[in-house]
Coordinates of C-alpha atoms (C1' of nucleotides) in Angstrom, one line a residue:
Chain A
X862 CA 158.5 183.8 14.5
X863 CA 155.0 183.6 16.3
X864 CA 157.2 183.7 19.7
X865 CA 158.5 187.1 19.1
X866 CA 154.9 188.7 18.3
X867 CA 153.9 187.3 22.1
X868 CA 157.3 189.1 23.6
X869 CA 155.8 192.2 22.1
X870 CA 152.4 191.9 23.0
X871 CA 153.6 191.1 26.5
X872 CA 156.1 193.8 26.3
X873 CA 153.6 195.6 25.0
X874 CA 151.0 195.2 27.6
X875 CA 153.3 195.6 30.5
X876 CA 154.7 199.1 29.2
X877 CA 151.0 199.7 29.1
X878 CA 150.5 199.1 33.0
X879 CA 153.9 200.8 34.3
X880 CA 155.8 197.2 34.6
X881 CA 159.1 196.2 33.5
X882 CA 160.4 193.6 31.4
X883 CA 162.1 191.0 33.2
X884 CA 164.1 187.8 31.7
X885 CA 162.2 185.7 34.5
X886 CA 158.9 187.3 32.7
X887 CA 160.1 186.2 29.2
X888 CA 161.3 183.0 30.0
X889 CA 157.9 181.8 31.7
X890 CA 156.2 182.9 28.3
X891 CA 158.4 181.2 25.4
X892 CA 158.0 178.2 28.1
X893 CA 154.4 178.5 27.9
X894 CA 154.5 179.1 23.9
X895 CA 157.3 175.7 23.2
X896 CA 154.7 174.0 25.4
X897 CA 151.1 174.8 23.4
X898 CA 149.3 172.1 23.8
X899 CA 150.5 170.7 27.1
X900 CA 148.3 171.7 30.7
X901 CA 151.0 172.2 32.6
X902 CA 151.5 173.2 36.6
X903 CA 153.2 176.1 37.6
X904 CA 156.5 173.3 38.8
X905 CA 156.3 172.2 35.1
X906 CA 157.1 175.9 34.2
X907 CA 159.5 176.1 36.8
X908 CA 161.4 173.3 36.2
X909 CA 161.8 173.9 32.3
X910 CA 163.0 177.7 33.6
X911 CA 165.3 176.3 35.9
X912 CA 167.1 174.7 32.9
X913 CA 168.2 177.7 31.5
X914 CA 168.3 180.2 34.5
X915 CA 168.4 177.9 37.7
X916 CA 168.6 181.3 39.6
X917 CA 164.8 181.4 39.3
X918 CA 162.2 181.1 42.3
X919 CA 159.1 179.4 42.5
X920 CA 157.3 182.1 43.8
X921 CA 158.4 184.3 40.9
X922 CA 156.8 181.7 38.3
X923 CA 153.4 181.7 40.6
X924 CA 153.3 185.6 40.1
X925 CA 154.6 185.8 36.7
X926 CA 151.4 183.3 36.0
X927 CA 148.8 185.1 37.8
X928 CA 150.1 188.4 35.9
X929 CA 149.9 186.5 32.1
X930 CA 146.5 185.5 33.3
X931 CA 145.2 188.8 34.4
X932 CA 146.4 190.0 30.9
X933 CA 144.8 187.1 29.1
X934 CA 148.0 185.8 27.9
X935 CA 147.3 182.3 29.1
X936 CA 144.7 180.3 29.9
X937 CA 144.1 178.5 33.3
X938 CA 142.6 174.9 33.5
X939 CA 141.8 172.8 36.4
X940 CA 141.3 168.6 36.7
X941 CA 140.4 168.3 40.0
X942 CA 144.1 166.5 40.2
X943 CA 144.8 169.2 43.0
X944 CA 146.8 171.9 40.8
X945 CA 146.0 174.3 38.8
X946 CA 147.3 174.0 35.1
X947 CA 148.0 176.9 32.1
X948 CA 148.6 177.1 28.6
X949 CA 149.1 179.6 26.4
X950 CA 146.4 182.1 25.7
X951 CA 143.7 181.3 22.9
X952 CA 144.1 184.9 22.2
X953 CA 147.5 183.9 20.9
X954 CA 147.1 180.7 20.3
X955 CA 146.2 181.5 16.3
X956 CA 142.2 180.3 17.0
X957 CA 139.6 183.3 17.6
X958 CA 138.1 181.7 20.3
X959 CA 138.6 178.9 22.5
X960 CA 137.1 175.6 21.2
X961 CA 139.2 172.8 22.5
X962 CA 137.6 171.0 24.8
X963 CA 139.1 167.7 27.4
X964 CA 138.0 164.3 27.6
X965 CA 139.1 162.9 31.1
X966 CA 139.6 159.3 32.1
X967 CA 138.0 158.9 35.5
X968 CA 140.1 155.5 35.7
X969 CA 143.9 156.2 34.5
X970 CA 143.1 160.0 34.6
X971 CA 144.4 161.0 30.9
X972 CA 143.4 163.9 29.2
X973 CA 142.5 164.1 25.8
X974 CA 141.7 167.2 23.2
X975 CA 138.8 167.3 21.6
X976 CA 137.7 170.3 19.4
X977 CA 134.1 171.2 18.5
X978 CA 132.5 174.8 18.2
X979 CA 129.1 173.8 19.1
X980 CA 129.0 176.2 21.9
X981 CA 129.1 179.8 20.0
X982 CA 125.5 179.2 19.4
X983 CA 124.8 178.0 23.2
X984 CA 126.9 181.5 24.1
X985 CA 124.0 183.6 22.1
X986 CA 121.3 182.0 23.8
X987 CA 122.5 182.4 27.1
X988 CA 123.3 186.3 26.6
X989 CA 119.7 186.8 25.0
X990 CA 118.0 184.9 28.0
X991 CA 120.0 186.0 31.0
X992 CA 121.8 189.4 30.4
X993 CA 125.1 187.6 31.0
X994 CA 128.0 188.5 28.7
X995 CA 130.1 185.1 28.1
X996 CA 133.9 185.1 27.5
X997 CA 134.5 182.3 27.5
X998 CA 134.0 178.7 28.6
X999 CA 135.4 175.2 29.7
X1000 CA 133.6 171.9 29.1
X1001 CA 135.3 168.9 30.3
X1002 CA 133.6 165.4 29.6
X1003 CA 134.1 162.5 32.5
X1004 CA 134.2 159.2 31.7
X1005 CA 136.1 156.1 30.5
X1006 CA 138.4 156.3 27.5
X1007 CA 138.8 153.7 25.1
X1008 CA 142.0 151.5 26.7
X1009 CA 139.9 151.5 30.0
X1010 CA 136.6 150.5 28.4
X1011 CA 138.3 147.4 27.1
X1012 CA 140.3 146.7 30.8
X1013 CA 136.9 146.9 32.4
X1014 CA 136.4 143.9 34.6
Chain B
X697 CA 110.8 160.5 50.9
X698 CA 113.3 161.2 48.4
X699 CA 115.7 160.7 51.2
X700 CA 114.7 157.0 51.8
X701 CA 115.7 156.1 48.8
X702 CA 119.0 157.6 48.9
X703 CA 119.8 156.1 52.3
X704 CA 118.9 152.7 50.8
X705 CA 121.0 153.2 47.6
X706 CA 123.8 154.0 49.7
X707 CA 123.5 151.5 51.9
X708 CA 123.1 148.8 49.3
X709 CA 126.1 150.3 47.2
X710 CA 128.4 150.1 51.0
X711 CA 126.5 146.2 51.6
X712 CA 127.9 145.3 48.0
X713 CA 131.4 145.9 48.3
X714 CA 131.8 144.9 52.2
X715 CA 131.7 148.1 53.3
X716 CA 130.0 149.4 56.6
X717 CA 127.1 151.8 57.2
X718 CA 128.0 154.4 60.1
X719 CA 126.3 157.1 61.2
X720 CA 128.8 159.7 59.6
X721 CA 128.2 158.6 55.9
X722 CA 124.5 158.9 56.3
X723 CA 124.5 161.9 57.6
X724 CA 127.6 163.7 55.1
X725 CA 124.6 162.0 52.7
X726 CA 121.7 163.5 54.4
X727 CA 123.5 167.1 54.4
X728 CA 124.1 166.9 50.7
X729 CA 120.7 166.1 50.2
X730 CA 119.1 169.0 52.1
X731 CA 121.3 171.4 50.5
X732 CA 121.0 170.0 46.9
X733 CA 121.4 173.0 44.6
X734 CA 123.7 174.4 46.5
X735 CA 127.8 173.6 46.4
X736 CA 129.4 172.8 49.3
X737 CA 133.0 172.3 50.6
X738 CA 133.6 169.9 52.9
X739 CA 133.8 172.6 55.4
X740 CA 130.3 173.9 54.7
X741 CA 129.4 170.0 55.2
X742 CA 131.5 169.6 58.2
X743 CA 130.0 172.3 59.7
X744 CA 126.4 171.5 59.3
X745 CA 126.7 167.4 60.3
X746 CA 128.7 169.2 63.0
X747 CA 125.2 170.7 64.6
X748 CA 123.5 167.3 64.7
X749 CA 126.9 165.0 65.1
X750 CA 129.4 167.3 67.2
X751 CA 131.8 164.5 67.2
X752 CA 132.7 163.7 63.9
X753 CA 135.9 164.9 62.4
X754 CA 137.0 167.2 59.3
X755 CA 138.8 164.4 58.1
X756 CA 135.9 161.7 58.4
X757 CA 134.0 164.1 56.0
X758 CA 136.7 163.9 53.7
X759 CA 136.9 160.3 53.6
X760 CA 133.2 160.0 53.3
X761 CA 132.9 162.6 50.1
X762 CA 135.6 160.4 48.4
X763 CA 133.9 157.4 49.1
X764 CA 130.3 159.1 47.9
X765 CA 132.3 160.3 45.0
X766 CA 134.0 156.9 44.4
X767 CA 130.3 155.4 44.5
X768 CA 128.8 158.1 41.9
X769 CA 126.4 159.4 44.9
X770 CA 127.4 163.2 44.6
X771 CA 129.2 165.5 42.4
X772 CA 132.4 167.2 42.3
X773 CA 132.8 170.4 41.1
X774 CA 135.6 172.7 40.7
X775 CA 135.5 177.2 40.1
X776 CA 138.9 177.8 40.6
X777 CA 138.6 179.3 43.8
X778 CA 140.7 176.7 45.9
X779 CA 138.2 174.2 46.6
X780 CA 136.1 171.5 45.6
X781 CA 132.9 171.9 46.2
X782 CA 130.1 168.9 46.1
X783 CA 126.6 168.5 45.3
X784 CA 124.2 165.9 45.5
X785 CA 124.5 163.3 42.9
X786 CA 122.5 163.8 39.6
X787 CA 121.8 160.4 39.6
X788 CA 119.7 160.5 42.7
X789 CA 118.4 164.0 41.9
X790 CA 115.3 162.6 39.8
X791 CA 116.8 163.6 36.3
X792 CA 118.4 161.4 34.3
X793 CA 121.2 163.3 33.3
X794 CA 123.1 166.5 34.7
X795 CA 122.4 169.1 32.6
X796 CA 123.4 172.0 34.7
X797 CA 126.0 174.1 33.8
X798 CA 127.0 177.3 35.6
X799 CA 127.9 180.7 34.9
X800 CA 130.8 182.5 36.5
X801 CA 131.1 186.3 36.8
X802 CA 134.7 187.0 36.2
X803 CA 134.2 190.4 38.2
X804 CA 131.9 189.6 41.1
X805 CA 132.9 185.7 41.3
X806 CA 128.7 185.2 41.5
X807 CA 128.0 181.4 40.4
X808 CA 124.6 180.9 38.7
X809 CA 123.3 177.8 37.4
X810 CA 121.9 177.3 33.8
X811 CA 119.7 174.5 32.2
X812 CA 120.1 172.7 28.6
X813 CA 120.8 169.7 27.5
X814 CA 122.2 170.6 24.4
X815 CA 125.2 167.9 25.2
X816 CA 123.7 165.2 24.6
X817 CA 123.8 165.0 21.1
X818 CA 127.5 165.9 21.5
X819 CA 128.2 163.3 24.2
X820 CA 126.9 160.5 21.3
X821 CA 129.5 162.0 18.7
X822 CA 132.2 161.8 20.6
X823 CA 131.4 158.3 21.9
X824 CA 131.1 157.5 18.2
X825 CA 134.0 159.7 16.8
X826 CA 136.9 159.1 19.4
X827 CA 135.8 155.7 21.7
X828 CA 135.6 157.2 24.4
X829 CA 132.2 156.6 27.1
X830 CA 131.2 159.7 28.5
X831 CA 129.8 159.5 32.1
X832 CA 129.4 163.2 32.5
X833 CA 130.5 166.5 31.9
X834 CA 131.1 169.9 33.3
X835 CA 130.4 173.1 31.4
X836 CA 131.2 176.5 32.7
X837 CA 130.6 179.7 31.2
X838 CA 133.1 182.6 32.4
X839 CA 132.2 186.1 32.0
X840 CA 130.5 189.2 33.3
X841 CA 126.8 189.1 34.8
X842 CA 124.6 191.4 34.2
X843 CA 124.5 193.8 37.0
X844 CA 128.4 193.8 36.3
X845 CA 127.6 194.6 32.8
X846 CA 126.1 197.7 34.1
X847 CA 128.5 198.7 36.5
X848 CA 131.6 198.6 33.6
X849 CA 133.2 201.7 33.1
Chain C
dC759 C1' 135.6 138.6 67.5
dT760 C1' 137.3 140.6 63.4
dC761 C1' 138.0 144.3 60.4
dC762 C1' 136.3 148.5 59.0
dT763 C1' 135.9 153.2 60.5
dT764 C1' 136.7 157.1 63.2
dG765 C1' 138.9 161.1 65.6
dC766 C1' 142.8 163.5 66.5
dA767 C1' 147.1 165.4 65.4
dA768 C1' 150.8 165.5 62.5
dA769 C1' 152.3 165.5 57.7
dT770 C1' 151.8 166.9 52.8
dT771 C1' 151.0 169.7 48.9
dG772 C1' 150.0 173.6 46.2
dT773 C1' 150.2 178.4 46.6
dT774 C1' 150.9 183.1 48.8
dT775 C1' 153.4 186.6 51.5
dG776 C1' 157.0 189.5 53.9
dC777 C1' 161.2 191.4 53.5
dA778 C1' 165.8 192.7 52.2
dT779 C1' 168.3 192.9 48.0
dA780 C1' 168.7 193.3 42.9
dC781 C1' 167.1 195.1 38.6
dC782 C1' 164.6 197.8 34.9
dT783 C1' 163.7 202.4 33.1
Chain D
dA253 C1' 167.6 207.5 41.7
dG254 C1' 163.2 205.4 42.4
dG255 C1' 160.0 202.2 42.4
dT256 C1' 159.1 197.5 40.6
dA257 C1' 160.6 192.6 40.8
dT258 C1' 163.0 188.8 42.7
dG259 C1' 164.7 185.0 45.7
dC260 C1' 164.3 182.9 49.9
dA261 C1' 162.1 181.2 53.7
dA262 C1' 158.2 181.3 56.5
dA263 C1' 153.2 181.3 56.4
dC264 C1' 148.8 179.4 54.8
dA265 C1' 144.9 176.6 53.4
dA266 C1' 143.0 172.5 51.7
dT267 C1' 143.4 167.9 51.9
dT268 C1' 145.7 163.4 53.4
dT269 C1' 147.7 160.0 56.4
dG270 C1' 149.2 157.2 60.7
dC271 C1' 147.7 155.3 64.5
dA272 C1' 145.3 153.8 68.6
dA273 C1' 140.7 153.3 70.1
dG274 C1' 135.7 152.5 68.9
dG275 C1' 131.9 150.3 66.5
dA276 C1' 129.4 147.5 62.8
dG277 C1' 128.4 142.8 61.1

DNA sequence: CTCCTTGCAAATTGTTTGCATACCT
DNA sequence: AGGTATGCAAACAATTTGCAAGGAG
């Protein structure tokens, strides 16, 4: 139900530009869209593909992600693990804007949500005081999460 | 001055856990310090302990920013553009906390930093609200500057 | 004298590219 | 048909690792 109005946006969107409508294209979307929620890398992706059309290549999920990106159809996060990780865009995602933020464990590395909307007002001030239009932001807290704190030596 | 007392921090954080102070690590330390404000890949630092230290080794530097890192001496941070950069630690840099958060141009890929400490607060609720301790964060603003606000179509 | 550390080169890992073929429109 | 997309393998770039030799405590 909310899976086919992203086909047709991305349909859509890629009529818009002169570029075709592939399976490979799909498939990496409804991927993304079962997945909401989940960071996950580009092999994720590829892997879950692979399960229903193995014929897929790597290389063709790398491009298909750069492409949903440039159309703001996903949304690109990076935990200094080494890769870079997507979900599906907030622009889709039901939310107006994106207000989830991630709460890393320096120790076992886990990543937790955590959603707050402090920051529209932050995004006001800064557009008033420097001239620079935000679209959007990423705030990622470091530190130790609960099982960790009560590990510590 | 303020270098002193970095040197010394390091070399009583190295002392503590058996560790030995060479050359290399206080100069990686000394570059980071020079340059604070600035964010540096391990190239850029290579290079520069390269002028003074000819000898050393790309891979020493890495070595050394993971241990600096490990020890909470300097920064990592992340834009996306295939490398981690690394700054002087914001515990050695006189304030008490890092509250500098940058602002990407999504056009022009210009990186400017902003000031607030508006996080605080927020760092306090989550501690409260979720259990986990913050030890820092990382807030980045993505969007169009303003002389690429002009230049839009 | 013992272990930690280094430099070098080789190995890894994530991602990109070139090219001939296959596929949308 | 005509140009876009794909799969594969090779190319790349950032970072890591193995190892023998060097240096700090």
């Amino acid at each position: 139900m909310e899976a086919d109005k992203t086909q047709k946006l991305l349909k859509e969107k890629l009529k818009e530009k002169g570029l075709k409508v592939t399976h490979q294209r799909l498939l990496v979307l409804s991927v993304l869209e079962e997945n909401s929620g989940s960071h996950m890398t580009a092999e994720d992706i590829y892997d879950l593909v692979s399960e229903d059309y193995p014929e897929i290549g790597l290389a063709t999920v790398y491009r298909t992600l750069q492409l949903l990106w440039d159309m703001q159809l996903v949304d690109r996060i990076n935990f200094g693990d080494g890769c870079v990780r997507y979900e599906i865009g907030h622009l889709l995602n039901g939310e107006t804007k994106h207000n989830h933020h991630h709460l890393i464990c320096k120790r076992c590395n886990k990543v937790m949500p955590f959603d707050d909307d402090l920051l529209e007002s932050l995004e006001d001030h800064i557009e008033k005081a420097t001239g620079f239009h935000v679209l959007d932001h990423e705030l990622k807290f470091y530190g130790l999460c609960k099982d960790c704190m009560k590990k510590q030596r």
